[in-house]
């Protein structure tokens, strides 16, 4: 869906003895995938407003035309100015060119 943000409700992945891998192309040109830890979803400002999902979506819409590296930098800069972290935080940006 072009121009839309989709959220996937996924829990932690476990270990299996055997995985079956099927090749499926789920990302189209310009699509962005963000993988993150709970530190991002729990980040709040001093008023208690959460960073995720609304604030992150706003930032992502503003920088979506940039490269993955530039998107990462913009989100990192925004995160650092948003609020005090209570937990460690990691995220990865993947963009299909």
PDB file of C-alpha atoms in Angstrom:
ATOM      1  CA  UNK A   1       0.000   0.000   0.000  1.00  0.00           C
ATOM      2  CA  UNK A   2       1.767   3.088  -1.207  1.00  0.00           C
ATOM      3  CA  UNK A   3       2.209   5.865   1.352  1.00  0.00           C
ATOM      4  CA  UNK A   4       0.774   3.852   4.233  1.00  0.00           C
ATOM      5  CA  UNK A   5       2.317   2.635   7.458  1.00  0.00           C
ATOM      6  CA  UNK A   6       1.601  -0.984   8.350  1.00  0.00           C
ATOM      7  CA  UNK A   7       2.208  -2.404  11.814  1.00  0.00           C
ATOM      8  CA  UNK A   8       2.880  -6.081  12.449  1.00  0.00           C
ATOM      9  CA  UNK A   9       2.057  -7.522  15.856  1.00  0.00           C
ATOM     10  CA  UNK A  10       4.972  -9.901  16.243  1.00  0.00           C
ATOM     11  CA  UNK A  11       6.331 -11.455  19.367  1.00  0.00           C
ATOM     12  CA  UNK A  12       9.881 -12.635  19.833  1.00  0.00           C
ATOM     13  CA  UNK A  13      10.954 -15.340  17.436  1.00  0.00           C
ATOM     14  CA  UNK A  14      11.989 -18.624  18.961  1.00  0.00           C
ATOM     15  CA  UNK A  15      14.471 -21.269  17.971  1.00  0.00           C
ATOM     16  CA  UNK A  16      13.432 -24.227  15.839  1.00  0.00           C
ATOM     17  CA  UNK A  17      15.449 -27.256  14.810  1.00  0.00           C
ATOM     18  CA  UNK A  18      14.432 -26.810  11.187  1.00  0.00           C
ATOM     19  CA  UNK A  19      13.135 -23.833   9.236  1.00  0.00           C
ATOM     20  CA  UNK A  20      11.425 -23.964   5.873  1.00  0.00           C
ATOM     21  CA  UNK A  21      12.270 -20.924   3.791  1.00  0.00           C
ATOM     22  CA  UNK A  22      10.078 -19.755   0.953  1.00  0.00           C
ATOM     23  CA  UNK A  23      11.118 -16.764  -1.106  1.00  0.00           C
ATOM     24  CA  UNK A  24       8.391 -14.139  -1.091  1.00  0.00           C
ATOM     25  CA  UNK A  25       8.853 -10.542  -2.191  1.00  0.00           C
ATOM     26  CA  UNK A  26       6.865  -8.481   0.306  1.00  0.00           C
ATOM     27  CA  UNK A  27       8.610  -5.171  -0.202  1.00  0.00           C
ATOM     28  CA  UNK A  28       8.153  -2.923  -3.196  1.00  0.00           C
ATOM     29  CA  UNK A  29      10.433  -0.166  -4.438  1.00  0.00           C
ATOM     30  CA  UNK A  30      10.767   2.567  -1.819  1.00  0.00           C
ATOM     31  CA  UNK A  31       9.252   0.464   0.989  1.00  0.00           C
ATOM     32  CA  UNK A  32      10.851   0.888   4.401  1.00  0.00           C
ATOM     33  CA  UNK A  33      11.054  -1.761   7.119  1.00  0.00           C
ATOM     34  CA  UNK A  34      11.930  -0.770  10.686  1.00  0.00           C
ATOM     35  CA  UNK A  35      12.988  -3.454  13.162  1.00  0.00           C
ATOM     36  CA  UNK A  36      13.238  -2.245  16.752  1.00  0.00           C
ATOM     37  CA  UNK A  37      13.481  -3.279  20.382  1.00  0.00           C
ATOM     38  CA  UNK A  38      10.991  -2.459  23.111  1.00  0.00           C
ATOM     39  CA  UNK A  39      13.107   0.539  24.129  1.00  0.00           C
ATOM     40  CA  UNK A  40      11.726   2.400  21.119  1.00  0.00           C
ATOM     41  CA  UNK A  41       8.102   1.430  21.696  1.00  0.00           C
ATOM     42  CA  UNK A  42       8.342   2.441  25.384  1.00  0.00           C
ATOM     43  CA  UNK A  43      10.124   5.788  24.874  1.00  0.00           C
ATOM     44  CA  UNK A  44       8.055   8.704  26.201  1.00  0.00           C
ATOM     45  CA  UNK A  45       8.597  12.437  26.590  1.00  0.00           C
ATOM     46  CA  UNK A  46       8.220  14.329  29.892  1.00  0.00           C
ATOM     47  CA  UNK A  47       4.453  14.615  29.371  1.00  0.00           C
ATOM     48  CA  UNK A  48       4.129  10.861  28.875  1.00  0.00           C
ATOM     49  CA  UNK A  49       3.550  11.002  25.109  1.00  0.00           C
ATOM     50  CA  UNK A  50       4.921   7.864  23.474  1.00  0.00           C
ATOM     51  CA  UNK A  51       7.366   8.079  20.585  1.00  0.00           C
ATOM     52  CA  UNK A  52       5.811   5.063  18.895  1.00  0.00           C
ATOM     53  CA  UNK A  53       3.768   4.841  16.774  1.00  0.00           C
ATOM     54  CA  UNK A  54       2.456   8.346  16.030  1.00  0.00           C
ATOM     55  CA  UNK A  55       5.627  10.392  16.451  1.00  0.00           C
ATOM     56  CA  UNK A  56       7.781   7.863  14.597  1.00  0.00           C
ATOM     57  CA  UNK A  57       5.262   7.804  11.734  1.00  0.00           C
ATOM     58  CA  UNK A  58       5.406  11.605  11.495  1.00  0.00           C
ATOM     59  CA  UNK A  59       9.202  11.546  11.291  1.00  0.00           C
ATOM     60  CA  UNK A  60       9.161   8.674   8.804  1.00  0.00           C
ATOM     61  CA  UNK A  61       6.739  10.485   6.489  1.00  0.00           C
ATOM     62  CA  UNK A  62       9.046  13.519   6.534  1.00  0.00           C
ATOM     63  CA  UNK A  63      12.204  11.550   5.622  1.00  0.00           C
ATOM     64  CA  UNK A  64      10.832   8.665   3.524  1.00  0.00           C
ATOM     65  CA  UNK A  65      12.549   9.809   0.317  1.00  0.00           C
ATOM     66  CA  UNK A  66      16.025   9.659   1.890  1.00  0.00           C
ATOM     67  CA  UNK A  67      18.374   6.665   1.829  1.00  0.00           C
ATOM     68  CA  UNK A  68      18.195   4.063   4.619  1.00  0.00           C
ATOM     69  CA  UNK A  69      21.358   5.510   6.186  1.00  0.00           C
ATOM     70  CA  UNK A  70      19.914   9.039   6.138  1.00  0.00           C
ATOM     71  CA  UNK A  71      16.565   7.833   7.521  1.00  0.00           C
ATOM     72  CA  UNK A  72      18.421   6.074  10.347  1.00  0.00           C
ATOM     73  CA  UNK A  73      20.343   9.269  11.135  1.00  0.00           C
ATOM     74  CA  UNK A  74      17.207  11.425  11.111  1.00  0.00           C
ATOM     75  CA  UNK A  75      15.311   9.052  13.408  1.00  0.00           C
ATOM     76  CA  UNK A  76      18.316   8.705  15.738  1.00  0.00           C
ATOM     77  CA  UNK A  77      18.644  12.492  16.021  1.00  0.00           C
ATOM     78  CA  UNK A  78      14.910  12.828  16.674  1.00  0.00           C
ATOM     79  CA  UNK A  79      14.964  10.044  19.288  1.00  0.00           C
ATOM     80  CA  UNK A  80      17.779  11.726  21.196  1.00  0.00           C
ATOM     81  CA  UNK A  81      15.831  14.987  21.410  1.00  0.00           C
ATOM     82  CA  UNK A  82      12.446  13.373  22.173  1.00  0.00           C
ATOM     83  CA  UNK A  83      12.793  12.118  25.701  1.00  0.00           C
ATOM     84  CA  UNK A  84      14.861  10.399  28.329  1.00  0.00           C
ATOM     85  CA  UNK A  85      15.401   6.714  27.638  1.00  0.00           C
ATOM     86  CA  UNK A  86      14.549   4.300  30.442  1.00  0.00           C
ATOM     87  CA  UNK A  87      15.719   1.244  28.513  1.00  0.00           C
ATOM     88  CA  UNK A  88      18.311   0.351  25.914  1.00  0.00           C
ATOM     89  CA  UNK A  89      17.129   0.985  22.393  1.00  0.00           C
ATOM     90  CA  UNK A  90      18.067  -0.544  19.048  1.00  0.00           C
ATOM     91  CA  UNK A  91      16.590  -0.190  15.596  1.00  0.00           C
ATOM     92  CA  UNK A  92      17.440  -1.095  12.021  1.00  0.00           C
ATOM     93  CA  UNK A  93      16.228   0.576   8.838  1.00  0.00           C
ATOM     94  CA  UNK A  94      15.852  -1.457   5.647  1.00  0.00           C
ATOM     95  CA  UNK A  95      14.758   0.314   2.476  1.00  0.00           C
ATOM     96  CA  UNK A  96      14.189  -1.345  -0.873  1.00  0.00           C
ATOM     97  CA  UNK A  97      15.656   0.773  -3.640  1.00  0.00           C
TER      98      UNK A  97
END
